[in-house]
Coordinates of C-alpha atoms and ligand atoms in Angstrom, one line a residue:
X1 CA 0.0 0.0 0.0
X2 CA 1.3 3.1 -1.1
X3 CA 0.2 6.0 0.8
X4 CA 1.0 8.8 -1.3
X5 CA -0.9 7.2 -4.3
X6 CA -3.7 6.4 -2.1
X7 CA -4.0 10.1 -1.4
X8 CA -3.5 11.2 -4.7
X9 CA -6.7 8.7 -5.9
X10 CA -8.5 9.9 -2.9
X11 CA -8.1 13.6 -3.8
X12 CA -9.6 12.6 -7.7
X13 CA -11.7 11.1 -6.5
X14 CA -13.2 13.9 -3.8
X15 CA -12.6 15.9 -7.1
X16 CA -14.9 13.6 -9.2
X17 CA -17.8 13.7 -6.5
X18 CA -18.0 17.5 -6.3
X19 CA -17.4 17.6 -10.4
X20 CA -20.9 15.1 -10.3
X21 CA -23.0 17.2 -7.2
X22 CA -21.7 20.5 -9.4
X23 CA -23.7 19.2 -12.5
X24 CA -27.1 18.7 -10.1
X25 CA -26.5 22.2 -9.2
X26 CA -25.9 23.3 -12.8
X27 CA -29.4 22.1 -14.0
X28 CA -30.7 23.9 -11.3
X29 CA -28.9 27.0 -11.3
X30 CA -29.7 26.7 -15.4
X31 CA -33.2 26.3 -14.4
X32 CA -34.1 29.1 -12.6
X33 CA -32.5 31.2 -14.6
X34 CA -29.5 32.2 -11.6
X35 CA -26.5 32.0 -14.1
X36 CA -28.7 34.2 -16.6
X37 CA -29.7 36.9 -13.7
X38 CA -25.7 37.2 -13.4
X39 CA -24.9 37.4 -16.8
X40 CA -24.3 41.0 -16.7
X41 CA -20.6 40.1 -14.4
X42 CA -21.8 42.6 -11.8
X43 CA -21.3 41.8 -8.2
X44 CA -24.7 40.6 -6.4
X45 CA -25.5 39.5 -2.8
X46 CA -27.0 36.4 -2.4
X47 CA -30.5 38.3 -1.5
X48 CA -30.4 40.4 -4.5
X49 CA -30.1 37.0 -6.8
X50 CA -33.3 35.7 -5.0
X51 CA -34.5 38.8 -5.1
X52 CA -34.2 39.2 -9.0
X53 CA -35.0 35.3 -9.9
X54 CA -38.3 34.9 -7.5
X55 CA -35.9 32.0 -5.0
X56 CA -35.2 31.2 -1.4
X57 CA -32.5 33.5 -0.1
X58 CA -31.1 31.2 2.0
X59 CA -31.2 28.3 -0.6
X60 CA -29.8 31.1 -3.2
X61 CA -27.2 31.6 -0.9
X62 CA -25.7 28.3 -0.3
X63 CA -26.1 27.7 -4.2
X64 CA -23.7 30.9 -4.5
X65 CA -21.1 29.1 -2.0
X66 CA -21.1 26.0 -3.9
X67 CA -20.4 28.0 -7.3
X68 CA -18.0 30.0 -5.7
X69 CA -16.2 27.0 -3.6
X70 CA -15.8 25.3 -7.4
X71 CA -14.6 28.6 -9.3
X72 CA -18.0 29.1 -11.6
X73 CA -18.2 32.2 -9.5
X74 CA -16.5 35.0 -7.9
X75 CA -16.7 35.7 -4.6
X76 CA -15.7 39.3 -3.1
X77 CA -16.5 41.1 0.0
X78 CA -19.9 39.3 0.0
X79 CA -20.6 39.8 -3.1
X80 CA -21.1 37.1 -6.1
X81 CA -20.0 37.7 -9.8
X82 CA -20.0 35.4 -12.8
X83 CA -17.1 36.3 -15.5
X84 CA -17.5 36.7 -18.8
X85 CA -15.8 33.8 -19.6
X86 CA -18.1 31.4 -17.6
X87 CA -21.2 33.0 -18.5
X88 CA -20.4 32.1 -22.2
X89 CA -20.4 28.2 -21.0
X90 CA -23.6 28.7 -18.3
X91 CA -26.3 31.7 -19.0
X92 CA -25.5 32.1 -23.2
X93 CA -27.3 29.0 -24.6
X94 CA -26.2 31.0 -28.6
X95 CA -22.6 30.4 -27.2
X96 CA -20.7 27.8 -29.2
X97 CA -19.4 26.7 -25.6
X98 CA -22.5 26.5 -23.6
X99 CA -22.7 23.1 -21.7
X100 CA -25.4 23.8 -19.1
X101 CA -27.8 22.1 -21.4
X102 CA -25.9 19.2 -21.7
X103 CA -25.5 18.5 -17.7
X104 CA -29.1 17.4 -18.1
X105 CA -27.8 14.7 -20.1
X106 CA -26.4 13.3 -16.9
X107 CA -29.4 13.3 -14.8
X108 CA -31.0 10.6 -17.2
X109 CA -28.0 8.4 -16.3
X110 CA -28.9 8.7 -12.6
X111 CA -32.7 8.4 -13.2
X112 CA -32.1 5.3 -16.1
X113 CA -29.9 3.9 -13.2
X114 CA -31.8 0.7 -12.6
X115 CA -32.6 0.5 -16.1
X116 CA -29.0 0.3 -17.0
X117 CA -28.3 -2.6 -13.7
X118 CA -31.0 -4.8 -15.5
X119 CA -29.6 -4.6 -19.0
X120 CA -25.8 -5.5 -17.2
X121 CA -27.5 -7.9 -15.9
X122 CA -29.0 -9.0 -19.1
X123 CA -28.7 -9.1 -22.9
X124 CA -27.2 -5.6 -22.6
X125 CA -30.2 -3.6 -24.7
X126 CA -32.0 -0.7 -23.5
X127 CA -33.3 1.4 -26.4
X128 CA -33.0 5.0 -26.6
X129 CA -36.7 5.6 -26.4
X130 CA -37.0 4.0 -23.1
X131 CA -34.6 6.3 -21.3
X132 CA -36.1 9.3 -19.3
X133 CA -37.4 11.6 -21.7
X134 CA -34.4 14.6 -20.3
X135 CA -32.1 12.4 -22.1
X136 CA -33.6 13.5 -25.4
X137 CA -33.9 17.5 -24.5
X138 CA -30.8 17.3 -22.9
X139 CA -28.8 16.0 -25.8
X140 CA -30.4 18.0 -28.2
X141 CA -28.9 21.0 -25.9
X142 CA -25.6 19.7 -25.6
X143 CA -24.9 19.0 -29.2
X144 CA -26.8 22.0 -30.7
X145 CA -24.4 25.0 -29.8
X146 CA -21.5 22.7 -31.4
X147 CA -23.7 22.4 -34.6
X148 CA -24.6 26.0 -35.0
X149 CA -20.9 27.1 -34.0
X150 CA -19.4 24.6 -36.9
X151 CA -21.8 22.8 -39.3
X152 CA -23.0 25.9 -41.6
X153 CA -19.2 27.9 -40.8
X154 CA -17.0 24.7 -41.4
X155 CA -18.2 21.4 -41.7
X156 CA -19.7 21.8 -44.7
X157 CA -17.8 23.7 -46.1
X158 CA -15.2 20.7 -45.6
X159 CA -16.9 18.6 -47.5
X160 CA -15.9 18.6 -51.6
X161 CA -18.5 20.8 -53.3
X162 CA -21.4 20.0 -51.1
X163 CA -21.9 23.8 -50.3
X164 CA -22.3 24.7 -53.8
X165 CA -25.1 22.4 -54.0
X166 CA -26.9 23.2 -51.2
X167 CA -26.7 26.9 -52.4
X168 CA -28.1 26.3 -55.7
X169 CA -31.0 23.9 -54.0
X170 CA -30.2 20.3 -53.2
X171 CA -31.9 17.2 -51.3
X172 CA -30.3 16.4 -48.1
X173 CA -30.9 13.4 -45.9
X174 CA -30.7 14.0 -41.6
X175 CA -30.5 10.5 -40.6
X176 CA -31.0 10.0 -36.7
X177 CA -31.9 13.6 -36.6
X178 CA -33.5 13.1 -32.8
X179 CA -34.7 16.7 -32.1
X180 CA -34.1 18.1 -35.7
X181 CA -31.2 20.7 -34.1
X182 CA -29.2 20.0 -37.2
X183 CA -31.7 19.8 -39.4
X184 CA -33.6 23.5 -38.7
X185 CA -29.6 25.2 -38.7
X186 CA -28.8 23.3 -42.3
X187 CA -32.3 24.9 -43.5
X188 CA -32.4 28.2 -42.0
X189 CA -28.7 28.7 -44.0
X190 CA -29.5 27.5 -47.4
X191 CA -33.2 28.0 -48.1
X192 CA -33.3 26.6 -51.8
X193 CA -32.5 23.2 -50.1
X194 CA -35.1 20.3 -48.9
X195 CA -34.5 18.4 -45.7
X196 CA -35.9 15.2 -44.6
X197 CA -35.2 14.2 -41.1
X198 CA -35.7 10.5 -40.2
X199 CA -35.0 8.8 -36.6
X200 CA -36.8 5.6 -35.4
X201 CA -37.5 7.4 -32.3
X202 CA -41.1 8.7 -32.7
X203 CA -41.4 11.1 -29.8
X204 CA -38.5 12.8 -31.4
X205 CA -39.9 13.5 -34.6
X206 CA -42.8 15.0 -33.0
X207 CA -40.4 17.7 -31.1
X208 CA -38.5 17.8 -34.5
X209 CA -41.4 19.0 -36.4
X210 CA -42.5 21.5 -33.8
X211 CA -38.8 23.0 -33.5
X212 CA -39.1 23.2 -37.7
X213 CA -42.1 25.2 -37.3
X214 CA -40.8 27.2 -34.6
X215 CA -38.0 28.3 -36.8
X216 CA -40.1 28.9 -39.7
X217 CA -38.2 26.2 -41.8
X218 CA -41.5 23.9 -42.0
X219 CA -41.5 24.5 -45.8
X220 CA -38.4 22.7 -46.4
X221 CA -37.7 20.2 -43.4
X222 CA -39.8 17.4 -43.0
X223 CA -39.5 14.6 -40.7
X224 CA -40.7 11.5 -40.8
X225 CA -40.4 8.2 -38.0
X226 CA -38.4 6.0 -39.9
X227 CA -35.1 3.7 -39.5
X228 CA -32.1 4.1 -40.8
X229 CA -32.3 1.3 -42.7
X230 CA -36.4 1.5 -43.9
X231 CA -36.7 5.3 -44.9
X232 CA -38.3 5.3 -48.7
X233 CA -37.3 8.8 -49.4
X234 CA -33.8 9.1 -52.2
X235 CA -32.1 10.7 -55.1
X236 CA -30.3 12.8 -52.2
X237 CA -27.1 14.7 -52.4
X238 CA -25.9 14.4 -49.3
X239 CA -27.1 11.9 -46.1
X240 CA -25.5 13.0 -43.0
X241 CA -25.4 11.4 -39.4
X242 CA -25.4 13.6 -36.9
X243 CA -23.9 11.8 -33.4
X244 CA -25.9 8.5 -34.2
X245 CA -24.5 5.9 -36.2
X246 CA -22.8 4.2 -33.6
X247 CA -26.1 4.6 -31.9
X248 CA -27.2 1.6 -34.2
X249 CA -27.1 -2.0 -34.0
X250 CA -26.5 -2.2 -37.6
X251 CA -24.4 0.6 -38.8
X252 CA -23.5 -1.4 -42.1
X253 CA -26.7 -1.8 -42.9
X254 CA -27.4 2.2 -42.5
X255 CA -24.6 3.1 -44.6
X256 CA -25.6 0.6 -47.2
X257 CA -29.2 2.2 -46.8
X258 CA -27.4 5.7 -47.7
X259 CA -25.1 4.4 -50.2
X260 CA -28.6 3.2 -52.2
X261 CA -30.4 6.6 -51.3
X262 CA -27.7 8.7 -52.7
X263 CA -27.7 10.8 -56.2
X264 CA -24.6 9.5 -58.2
X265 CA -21.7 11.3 -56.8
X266 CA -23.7 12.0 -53.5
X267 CA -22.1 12.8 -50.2
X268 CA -22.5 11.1 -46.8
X269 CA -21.4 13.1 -44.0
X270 CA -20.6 11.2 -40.7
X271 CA -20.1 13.3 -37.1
X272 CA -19.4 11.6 -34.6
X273 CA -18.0 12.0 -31.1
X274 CA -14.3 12.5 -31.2
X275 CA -12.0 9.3 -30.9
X276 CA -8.5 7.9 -31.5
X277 CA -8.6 4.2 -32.7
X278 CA -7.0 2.9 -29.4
X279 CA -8.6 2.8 -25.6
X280 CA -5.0 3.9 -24.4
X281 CA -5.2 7.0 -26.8
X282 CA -8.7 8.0 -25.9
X283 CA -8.0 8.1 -21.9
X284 CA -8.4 12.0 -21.2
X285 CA -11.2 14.1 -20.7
X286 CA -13.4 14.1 -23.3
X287 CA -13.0 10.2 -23.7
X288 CA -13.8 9.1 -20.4
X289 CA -16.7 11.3 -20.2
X290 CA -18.2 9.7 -23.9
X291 CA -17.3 6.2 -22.8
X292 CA -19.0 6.5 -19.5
X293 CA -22.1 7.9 -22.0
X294 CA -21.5 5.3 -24.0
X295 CA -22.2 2.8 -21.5
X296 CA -25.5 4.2 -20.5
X297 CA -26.8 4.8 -23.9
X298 CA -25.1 4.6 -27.3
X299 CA -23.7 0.9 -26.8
X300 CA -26.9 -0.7 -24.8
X301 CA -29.3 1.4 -27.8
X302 CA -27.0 -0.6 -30.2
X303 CA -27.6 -3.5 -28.4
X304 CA -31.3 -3.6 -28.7
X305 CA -31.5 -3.5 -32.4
X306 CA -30.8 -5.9 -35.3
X307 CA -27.0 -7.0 -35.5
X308 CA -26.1 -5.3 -32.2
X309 CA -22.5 -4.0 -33.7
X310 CA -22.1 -2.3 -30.5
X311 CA -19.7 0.5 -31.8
X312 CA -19.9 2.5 -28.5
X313 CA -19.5 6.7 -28.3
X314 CA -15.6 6.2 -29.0
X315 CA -15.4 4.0 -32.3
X316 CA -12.6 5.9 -33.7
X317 CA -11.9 6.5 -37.4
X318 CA -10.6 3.3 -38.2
X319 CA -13.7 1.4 -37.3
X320 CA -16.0 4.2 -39.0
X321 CA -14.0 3.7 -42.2
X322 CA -14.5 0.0 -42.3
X323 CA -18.1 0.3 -41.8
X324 CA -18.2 2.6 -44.6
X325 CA -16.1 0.6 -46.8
X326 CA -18.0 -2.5 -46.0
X327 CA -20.8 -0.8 -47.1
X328 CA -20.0 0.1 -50.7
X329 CA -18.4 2.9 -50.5
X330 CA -15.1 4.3 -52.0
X331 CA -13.6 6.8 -50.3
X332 CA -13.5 7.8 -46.8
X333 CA -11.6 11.0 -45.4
X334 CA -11.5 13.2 -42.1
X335 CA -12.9 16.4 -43.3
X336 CA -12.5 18.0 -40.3
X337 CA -12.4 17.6 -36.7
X338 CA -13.2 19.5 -33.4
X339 CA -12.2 18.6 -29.5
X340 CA -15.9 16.9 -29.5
X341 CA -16.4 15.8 -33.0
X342 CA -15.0 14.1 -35.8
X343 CA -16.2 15.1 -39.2
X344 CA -15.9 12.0 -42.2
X345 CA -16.4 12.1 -45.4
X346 CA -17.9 9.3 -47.8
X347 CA -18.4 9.4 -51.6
X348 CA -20.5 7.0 -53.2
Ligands
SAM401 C1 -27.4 10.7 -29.7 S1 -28.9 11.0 -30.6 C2 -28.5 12.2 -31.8 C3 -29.7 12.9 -32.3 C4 -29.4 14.0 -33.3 N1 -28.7 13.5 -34.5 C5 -28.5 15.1 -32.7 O1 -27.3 15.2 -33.1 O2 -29.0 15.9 -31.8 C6 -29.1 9.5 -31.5 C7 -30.3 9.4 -32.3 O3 -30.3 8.3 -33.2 C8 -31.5 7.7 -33.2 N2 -31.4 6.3 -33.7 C9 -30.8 5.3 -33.0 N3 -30.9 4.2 -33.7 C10 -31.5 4.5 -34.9 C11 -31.9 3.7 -36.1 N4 -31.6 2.4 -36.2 N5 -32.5 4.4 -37.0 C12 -32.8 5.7 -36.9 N6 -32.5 6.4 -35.8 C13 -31.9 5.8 -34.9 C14 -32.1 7.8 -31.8 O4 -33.5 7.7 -31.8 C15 -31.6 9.2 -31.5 O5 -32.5 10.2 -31.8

């Protein structure tokens, strides 16, 4: 027994636990609008906050000292202040770094806790529509401000002469388009285009339509409850999968599905979560946080479906290629990449 190592663990893990209550207190704080009262980086007593969001002032207060005790706040002469810096990641949901959102994405994992024991226990599936339905809204928030920074300003643009064709008016496939966050961006920026969203998840295309509407892009995105593998819709130009091919039990299949849905030199674009090939090269941050996700809902969703591949949130290029090559495809190439995202590229 080593004792300095023990302490060292010890302290991570202390570290871990607050990191984990932090997030409960991030949905909350995101909730009732606290962060957003601050947002102005003005100093505020703990009554004033209350005061301004309609909350307990003594609950407010011992919110603030958990903020300030974890560096999301300042704390001076009794006074609270959020910086610019993390108000961009807490109180601006149009900031291309806002995760408060996405910290609902964790309470599903607590609330799909026992869920997740039987399939352990079990054959391993539990399908994405059985989880608690903050696991939808919440991933829809935590993915969208990455989409709206990136897919319009550079993924696309990545892509070989995709951009031209959406300009002039082209037919675009949003395969496992869940809420439709993708979707409404890639129709509000090229309005000549047409958009069909497809996901097998029906409550999804529901909220996917209304968001459409919301957005006044109903004209030219339409979704429809469909597979991956089963939607009739073709002739497209491009079939993109946003975060949800290794969501599938049969990726193969789906990319054989968009291979046969595809115009003649049609484009598949594939993001998914950022990966190296190799466990050992994906143990940092953002890996341990998508594998732990993984667990919980990409690889049992995979499991409860037809082939059960079983990719899991960190696949890595190497095994996207393949699946794409197995399916009929050419050519495969990294288009473009961010800390969260990977960005392929498949000709037919
Ligand atoms: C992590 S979510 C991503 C949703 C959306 N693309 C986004 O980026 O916000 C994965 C989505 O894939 C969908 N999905 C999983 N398996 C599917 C399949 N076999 N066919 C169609 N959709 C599927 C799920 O219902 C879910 O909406």
């Amino acid at each position: 027994m080593d004792d300095t190592k023990l302490h060292e663990f010890m302290g991570k893990l202390v570290n871990d636990m607050g990191g984990a209550a932090m997030m409960a207190s991030v949905i909350v704080g995101e909730e009732l609008g606290l962060y957003r009262a601050m947002a102005d980086g003005l100093p505020v007593t703990a009554d004033d906050l209350a005061a301004r969001t309609s909350c307990n002032p003594r609950l407010t207060r011992e919110w603030l000292n958990a903020q300030a005790a974890s560096g999301y706040v300042e704390y001076v002469d009794g006074r609270f202040r959020l910086p610019a810096e993390q108000a961009m990641a807490l109180a601006n949901d149009d900031s291309p770094v806002y995760i408060a959102g996405g910290a609902v994405v964790l309470a599903s994992m607590f609330l799909d806790k026992n869920k997740l024991v039987d399939a352990m226990r079990g054959d391993g599936a539990l399908a994405w529509g059985d989880h608690h339905p903050c696991m939808f809204s919440g991933t829809e928030r935590f993915f969208r401000p990455g989409y709206r920074a990136n897919l319009v300003a550079s993924w696309l643009p990545a892509l070989d002469g995709v951009v031209g064709k959406l300009e002039q008016g082209a037919k675009i496939a949003d395969v496992g388009c869940g809420h439709g966050a993708s979707t409404v961006i890639m129709a509000q920026a090229y309005p000549k285009s047409r958009f069909f969203g497809f996901d097998s998840h029906g409550a999804s295309i529901e909220t996917a339509r209304q968001r459409a509407a919301e957005a006044g892009v109903a004209d030219r995105a339409q979704f429809t409850e469909a597979s991956a593998k089963t939607y009739s819709d073709g002739d497209f130009d491009l079939v993109c999968f946003f975060d949800c091919l290794h969501d599938m039990g049969d990726p193969v299949g789906a990319a054989r599905h968009a291979h046969e849905a595809l115009k003649p030199n049609g484009t598949v674009m594939l993001v998914e979560p950022y990966a190296n090939d190799r466990l050992e090269e994906n143990m940092n941050p953002v890996g341990r946080m998508f594998y732990a996700a993984s667990t919980f809902v990409c690889t049992p969703n995979s499991l409860s479906q037809e082939v059960g591949l079983g990719l899991g949130a960190q696949a890595g290029e190497a095994r996207l290629r393949d699946v794409f090559l197995k399916a009929g495809f050419t050519s495969v190439r990294r288009a473009a990449e961010t800390p969260f995202n990977l960005i392929l590229e498949s000709r037919k």
